[in-house]
Amino acid sequence: MPLVCFFLLSCYSENAIFLLVSEFKLASKTCYLRIQYKQQNDRSFLGKLFMRYFFHRYRTLEKANFPIATRENAICLSIITLSLLIQLLDITPFSQWTIPLFQIPFPTLFLSTALFTSLFTTFVATAPIIGRITPIHRWYLWFVQYPLFRVMESIPWCTGTNKHGYIMHLTAPKLLGYGYVTPEQMDNICSLAIVRNPYSRMVSIYGYNRFGEMEDFKTFMRRWKKLMKPYLEDGEKEEWYTPCHLLPQFEYTHYNGKQLVQSVVKQEELKYLKTRDGAEEAIKLDNSVSDLPKIVREALLGMPHTNKRATSKKWYDYYDQETLNLTYDMYKLDFDVFGYEIEMKQRPDLKPPRPSRRDDMQAMKFDRFSRDSFMSRDGKRMSQASIFNSVRDSVKLNEVLTSMNNDNNNVGSIGASLRRSAVAGRTSHLLRSVVEREETSESFGDSSHPSKKDD
């Protein structure tokens, strides 16, 4: 991944952390911030090798859903050709070498290995397959965590992959809950999230996750909603059940209605930050970018977008009434939280979905996004440490309960029984921590401040 068109990129850049939830891809951000080079420091040779391949593979999958013109396929084609020549021409002694245990000729072994590798990297280890086929998705999470011994993760730089999924795609609550970012770090750095219109985002998701040209937008949308069932019905946000690209954007920036990241920027506003002169002009016009902290404006200034895929038509031309309603059903809160209009003005022939009373009540529980949520009315930065600590404990507790639920599905397992007894103590401790923090903070109320209601 991605894979998909809206990614979460979280990485340290001096005293800033970026949580980018938009069509902006990893290649643009890592090239700009040089994350793939910075994370190589203090890694073992094997760690450097695997992380180099991770970023190479990532860039490859941003160009094509099922990439054919790749280095892997070029190497495999050379091996296949050489193996066939050895067998056809009966070149000795190579054609006579065998594996002692299985009595398999080496040319046959090389040929079968190359064929498997080519098919696996071209069709299986891809965004649509890993992201949309649940058994393969879960196998991937298990494989990178245990057989590969987490060699493809870089926790200090919040990049790579492990059992929690793609680390640069983790939501702000998960970064805190998994301990990748401490509450103290989150309270002292400048955090940023970039969001986009849910309608255009959905088309981008389709482009990076469809099963080829034969899968039309409507069919994809119906399947995507079925894949989203654990989240829509049970609120399940763990990667094991709900791949990160299914999540609404507010799940990256908010927790229990409270905005966790300091600044939220709309992708549509980035046009004002292409040049320094443009940013200064926008500030003079009292544009929304004037509310951004200076370090955020400096970080976004001139940030490239080098890997945008070309499309045959405008994003709004993909929609009909059914797909418009499906998008709203899945991501309805994104419209309200980030101030996007439900009506698609580019398509006056489509009727905007009607929010239900329940939708309105649910939206009232959320802070509307702020471009500097840590700033008080008197212009001073307010500490959010108690909020971050509460979120960390709550996410930890949810992870423990999920682990216990998975173990209950393996009642006969001795290992599962041992793990259940071990997590029982952790659960009681986390429950006490959450209750104590809730009593002192009154569900985040004591340390929060009135948020800005930006449109």
mmCIF file of N, CA and C in Angstrom, residues 172-173 176-177 183 251 253-261 365-367 373-374 382-396 433-451:
data_model
loop_
_atom_site.group_PDB
_atom_site.id
_atom_site.type_symbol
_atom_site.label_atom_id
_atom_site.label_comp_id
_atom_site.label_asym_id
_atom_site.label_seq_id
_atom_site.Cartn_x
_atom_site.Cartn_y
_atom_site.Cartn_z
ATOM 1 N N ALA A 172 -4.273 8.922 14.588
ATOM 2 C CA ALA A 172 -3.667 9.565 15.761
ATOM 3 C C ALA A 172 -3.958 8.793 17.047
ATOM 4 N N PRO A 173 -5.209 8.314 17.277
ATOM 5 C CA PRO A 173 -5.444 7.505 18.481
ATOM 6 C C PRO A 173 -4.602 6.236 18.524
ATOM 7 N N LEU A 176 -0.969 6.858 19.534
ATOM 8 C CA LEU A 176 -0.865 7.016 20.993
ATOM 9 C C LEU A 176 -1.068 5.684 21.704
ATOM 10 N N GLY A 177 -2.086 4.940 21.303
ATOM 11 C CA GLY A 177 -2.426 3.698 21.986
ATOM 12 C C GLY A 177 -1.360 2.626 21.859
ATOM 13 N N PRO A 183 2.190 10.526 24.846
ATOM 14 C CA PRO A 183 1.375 11.717 25.090
ATOM 15 C C PRO A 183 2.223 12.977 25.251
ATOM 16 N N GLU A 251 -11.636 9.519 11.811
ATOM 17 C CA GLU A 251 -11.025 8.543 12.716
ATOM 18 C C GLU A 251 -9.523 8.773 12.838
ATOM 19 N N THR A 253 -8.175 11.837 12.912
ATOM 20 C CA THR A 253 -7.930 13.128 13.562
ATOM 21 C C THR A 253 -8.639 13.296 14.900
ATOM 22 N N HIS A 254 -9.735 12.550 15.128
ATOM 23 C CA HIS A 254 -10.556 12.731 16.326
ATOM 24 C C HIS A 254 -10.635 11.439 17.141
ATOM 25 N N TYR A 255 -11.033 11.589 18.387
ATOM 26 C CA TYR A 255 -11.314 10.423 19.232
ATOM 27 C C TYR A 255 -12.435 10.804 20.188
ATOM 28 N N ASN A 256 -13.519 10.038 20.141
ATOM 29 C CA ASN A 256 -14.717 10.357 20.940
ATOM 30 C C ASN A 256 -15.165 11.800 20.737
ATOM 31 N N GLY A 257 -15.061 12.259 19.495
ATOM 32 C CA GLY A 257 -15.537 13.599 19.157
ATOM 33 C C GLY A 257 -14.532 14.701 19.375
ATOM 34 N N LYS A 258 -13.397 14.416 19.999
ATOM 35 C CA LYS A 258 -12.405 15.433 20.316
ATOM 36 C C LYS A 258 -11.279 15.416 19.304
ATOM 37 N N GLN A 259 -10.935 16.586 18.740
ATOM 38 C CA GLN A 259 -9.833 16.662 17.779
ATOM 39 C C GLN A 259 -8.513 16.487 18.504
ATOM 40 N N LEU A 260 -7.705 15.530 18.035
ATOM 41 C CA LEU A 260 -6.423 15.228 18.661
ATOM 42 C C LEU A 260 -5.260 15.922 17.978
ATOM 43 N N VAL A 261 -5.318 16.051 16.655
ATOM 44 C CA VAL A 261 -4.220 16.713 15.954
ATOM 45 C C VAL A 261 -4.386 18.221 16.088
ATOM 46 N N LYS A 365 -21.860 15.536 18.520
ATOM 47 C CA LYS A 365 -20.896 15.076 19.515
ATOM 48 C C LYS A 365 -19.458 15.374 19.104
ATOM 49 N N PHE A 366 -19.263 15.851 17.874
ATOM 50 C CA PHE A 366 -17.912 16.040 17.351
ATOM 51 C C PHE A 366 -17.526 17.505 17.302
ATOM 52 N N ASP A 367 -16.238 17.764 17.608
ATOM 53 C CA ASP A 367 -15.658 19.066 17.336
ATOM 54 C C ASP A 367 -15.572 19.245 15.830
ATOM 55 N N SER A 373 -6.119 23.685 17.013
ATOM 56 C CA SER A 373 -6.995 23.289 18.119
ATOM 57 C C SER A 373 -6.336 23.408 19.484
ATOM 58 N N PHE A 374 -5.018 23.599 19.528
ATOM 59 C CA PHE A 374 -4.332 23.711 20.815
ATOM 60 C C PHE A 374 -4.263 25.151 21.302
ATOM 61 N N MET A 382 -2.379 25.524 24.753
ATOM 62 C CA MET A 382 -2.860 24.815 25.931
ATOM 63 C C MET A 382 -2.406 23.359 25.902
ATOM 64 N N SER A 383 -2.043 22.839 27.049
ATOM 65 C CA SER A 383 -1.615 21.449 27.146
ATOM 66 C C SER A 383 -2.812 20.516 26.948
ATOM 67 N N GLN A 384 -2.588 19.470 26.179
ATOM 68 C CA GLN A 384 -3.606 18.450 25.933
ATOM 69 C C GLN A 384 -3.166 17.100 26.510
ATOM 70 N N ALA A 385 -2.216 17.124 27.448
ATOM 71 C CA ALA A 385 -1.607 15.889 27.948
ATOM 72 C C ALA A 385 -2.633 14.943 28.560
ATOM 73 N N SER A 386 -3.580 15.469 29.332
ATOM 74 C CA SER A 386 -4.563 14.595 29.973
ATOM 75 C C SER A 386 -5.444 13.903 28.939
ATOM 76 N N ILE A 387 -5.762 14.605 27.860
ATOM 77 C CA ILE A 387 -6.554 14.001 26.786
ATOM 78 C C ILE A 387 -5.769 12.873 26.132
ATOM 79 N N PHE A 388 -4.508 13.148 25.810
ATOM 80 C CA PHE A 388 -3.684 12.147 25.133
ATOM 81 C C PHE A 388 -3.471 10.917 26.013
ATOM 82 N N ASN A 389 -3.304 11.109 27.305
ATOM 83 C CA ASN A 389 -3.157 9.976 28.211
ATOM 84 C C ASN A 389 -4.428 9.130 28.251
ATOM 85 N N SER A 390 -5.573 9.787 28.261
ATOM 86 C CA SER A 390 -6.847 9.065 28.273
ATOM 87 C C SER A 390 -7.039 8.262 26.994
ATOM 88 N N VAL A 391 -6.698 8.874 25.866
ATOM 89 C CA VAL A 391 -6.821 8.181 24.584
ATOM 90 C C VAL A 391 -5.893 6.980 24.552
ATOM 91 N N ARG A 392 -4.665 7.161 25.006
ATOM 92 C CA ARG A 392 -3.708 6.052 25.010
ATOM 93 C C ARG A 392 -4.241 4.866 25.805
ATOM 94 N N ASP A 393 -4.745 5.118 27.008
ATOM 95 C CA ASP A 393 -5.253 4.031 27.851
ATOM 96 C C ASP A 393 -6.478 3.376 27.240
ATOM 97 N N SER A 394 -7.341 4.174 26.633
ATOM 98 C CA SER A 394 -8.563 3.639 26.052
ATOM 99 C C SER A 394 -8.260 2.741 24.851
ATOM 100 N N VAL A 395 -7.325 3.181 23.980
ATOM 101 C CA VAL A 395 -6.970 2.381 22.816
ATOM 102 C C VAL A 395 -6.257 1.104 23.249
ATOM 103 N N LYS A 396 -5.410 1.201 24.258
ATOM 104 C CA LYS A 396 -4.740 0.010 24.787
ATOM 105 C C LYS A 396 -5.755 -1.004 25.288
ATOM 106 N N SER A 433 -6.992 2.627 35.129
ATOM 107 C CA SER A 433 -6.393 3.853 34.605
ATOM 108 C C SER A 433 -7.414 4.709 33.871
ATOM 109 N N VAL A 434 -8.232 4.045 33.041
ATOM 110 C CA VAL A 434 -9.240 4.790 32.283
ATOM 111 C C VAL A 434 -10.257 5.432 33.211
ATOM 112 N N VAL A 435 -10.727 4.672 34.205
ATOM 113 C CA VAL A 435 -11.717 5.205 35.137
ATOM 114 C C VAL A 435 -11.153 6.385 35.915
ATOM 115 N N GLU A 436 -9.907 6.260 36.367
ATOM 116 C CA GLU A 436 -9.297 7.353 37.121
ATOM 117 C C GLU A 436 -9.166 8.601 36.271
ATOM 118 N N ARG A 437 -8.758 8.433 35.009
ATOM 119 C CA ARG A 437 -8.604 9.603 34.143
ATOM 120 C C ARG A 437 -9.960 10.219 33.801
ATOM 121 N N GLU A 438 -10.966 9.362 33.622
ATOM 122 C CA GLU A 438 -12.296 9.888 33.332
ATOM 123 C C GLU A 438 -12.838 10.680 34.511
ATOM 124 N N GLU A 439 -12.553 10.232 35.731
ATOM 125 C CA GLU A 439 -13.043 10.930 36.906
ATOM 126 C C GLU A 439 -12.367 12.284 37.070
ATOM 127 N N THR A 440 -11.074 12.347 36.731
ATOM 128 C CA THR A 440 -10.354 13.608 36.917
ATOM 129 C C THR A 440 -10.586 14.591 35.780
ATOM 130 N N SER A 441 -10.802 14.048 34.570
ATOM 131 C CA SER A 441 -10.950 14.949 33.421
ATOM 132 C C SER A 441 -12.377 15.119 32.951
ATOM 133 N N GLU A 442 -13.312 14.349 33.526
ATOM 134 C CA GLU A 442 -14.726 14.375 33.131
ATOM 135 C C GLU A 442 -14.859 14.229 31.622
ATOM 136 N N SER A 443 -14.302 13.096 31.187
ATOM 137 C CA SER A 443 -14.382 12.736 29.756
ATOM 138 C C SER A 443 -13.798 13.820 28.860
ATOM 139 N N PHE A 444 -12.597 14.253 29.189
ATOM 140 C CA PHE A 444 -11.824 15.220 28.406
ATOM 141 C C PHE A 444 -12.283 16.661 28.617
ATOM 142 N N GLY A 445 -13.206 16.879 29.482
ATOM 143 C CA GLY A 445 -13.784 18.215 29.550
ATOM 144 C C GLY A 445 -12.942 19.226 30.269
ATOM 145 N N ASP A 446 -12.150 18.827 31.245
ATOM 146 C CA ASP A 446 -11.479 19.808 32.076
ATOM 147 C C ASP A 446 -10.323 20.476 31.378
ATOM 148 N N SER A 447 -9.638 19.781 30.460
ATOM 149 C CA SER A 447 -8.463 20.370 29.850
ATOM 150 C C SER A 447 -8.728 20.886 28.438
ATOM 151 N N SER A 448 -9.915 20.733 27.976
ATOM 152 C CA SER A 448 -10.229 21.177 26.629
ATOM 153 C C SER A 448 -10.636 22.639 26.646
ATOM 154 N N HIS A 449 -10.766 23.202 25.479
ATOM 155 C CA HIS A 449 -11.182 24.583 25.340
ATOM 156 C C HIS A 449 -12.141 24.691 24.185
ATOM 157 N N PRO A 450 -12.906 25.776 24.104
ATOM 158 C CA PRO A 450 -13.847 25.891 22.992
ATOM 159 C C PRO A 450 -13.119 25.822 21.663
ATOM 160 N N SER A 451 -13.585 24.935 20.809
ATOM 161 C CA SER A 451 -12.923 24.761 19.499
ATOM 162 C C SER A 451 -13.455 25.772 18.508
#
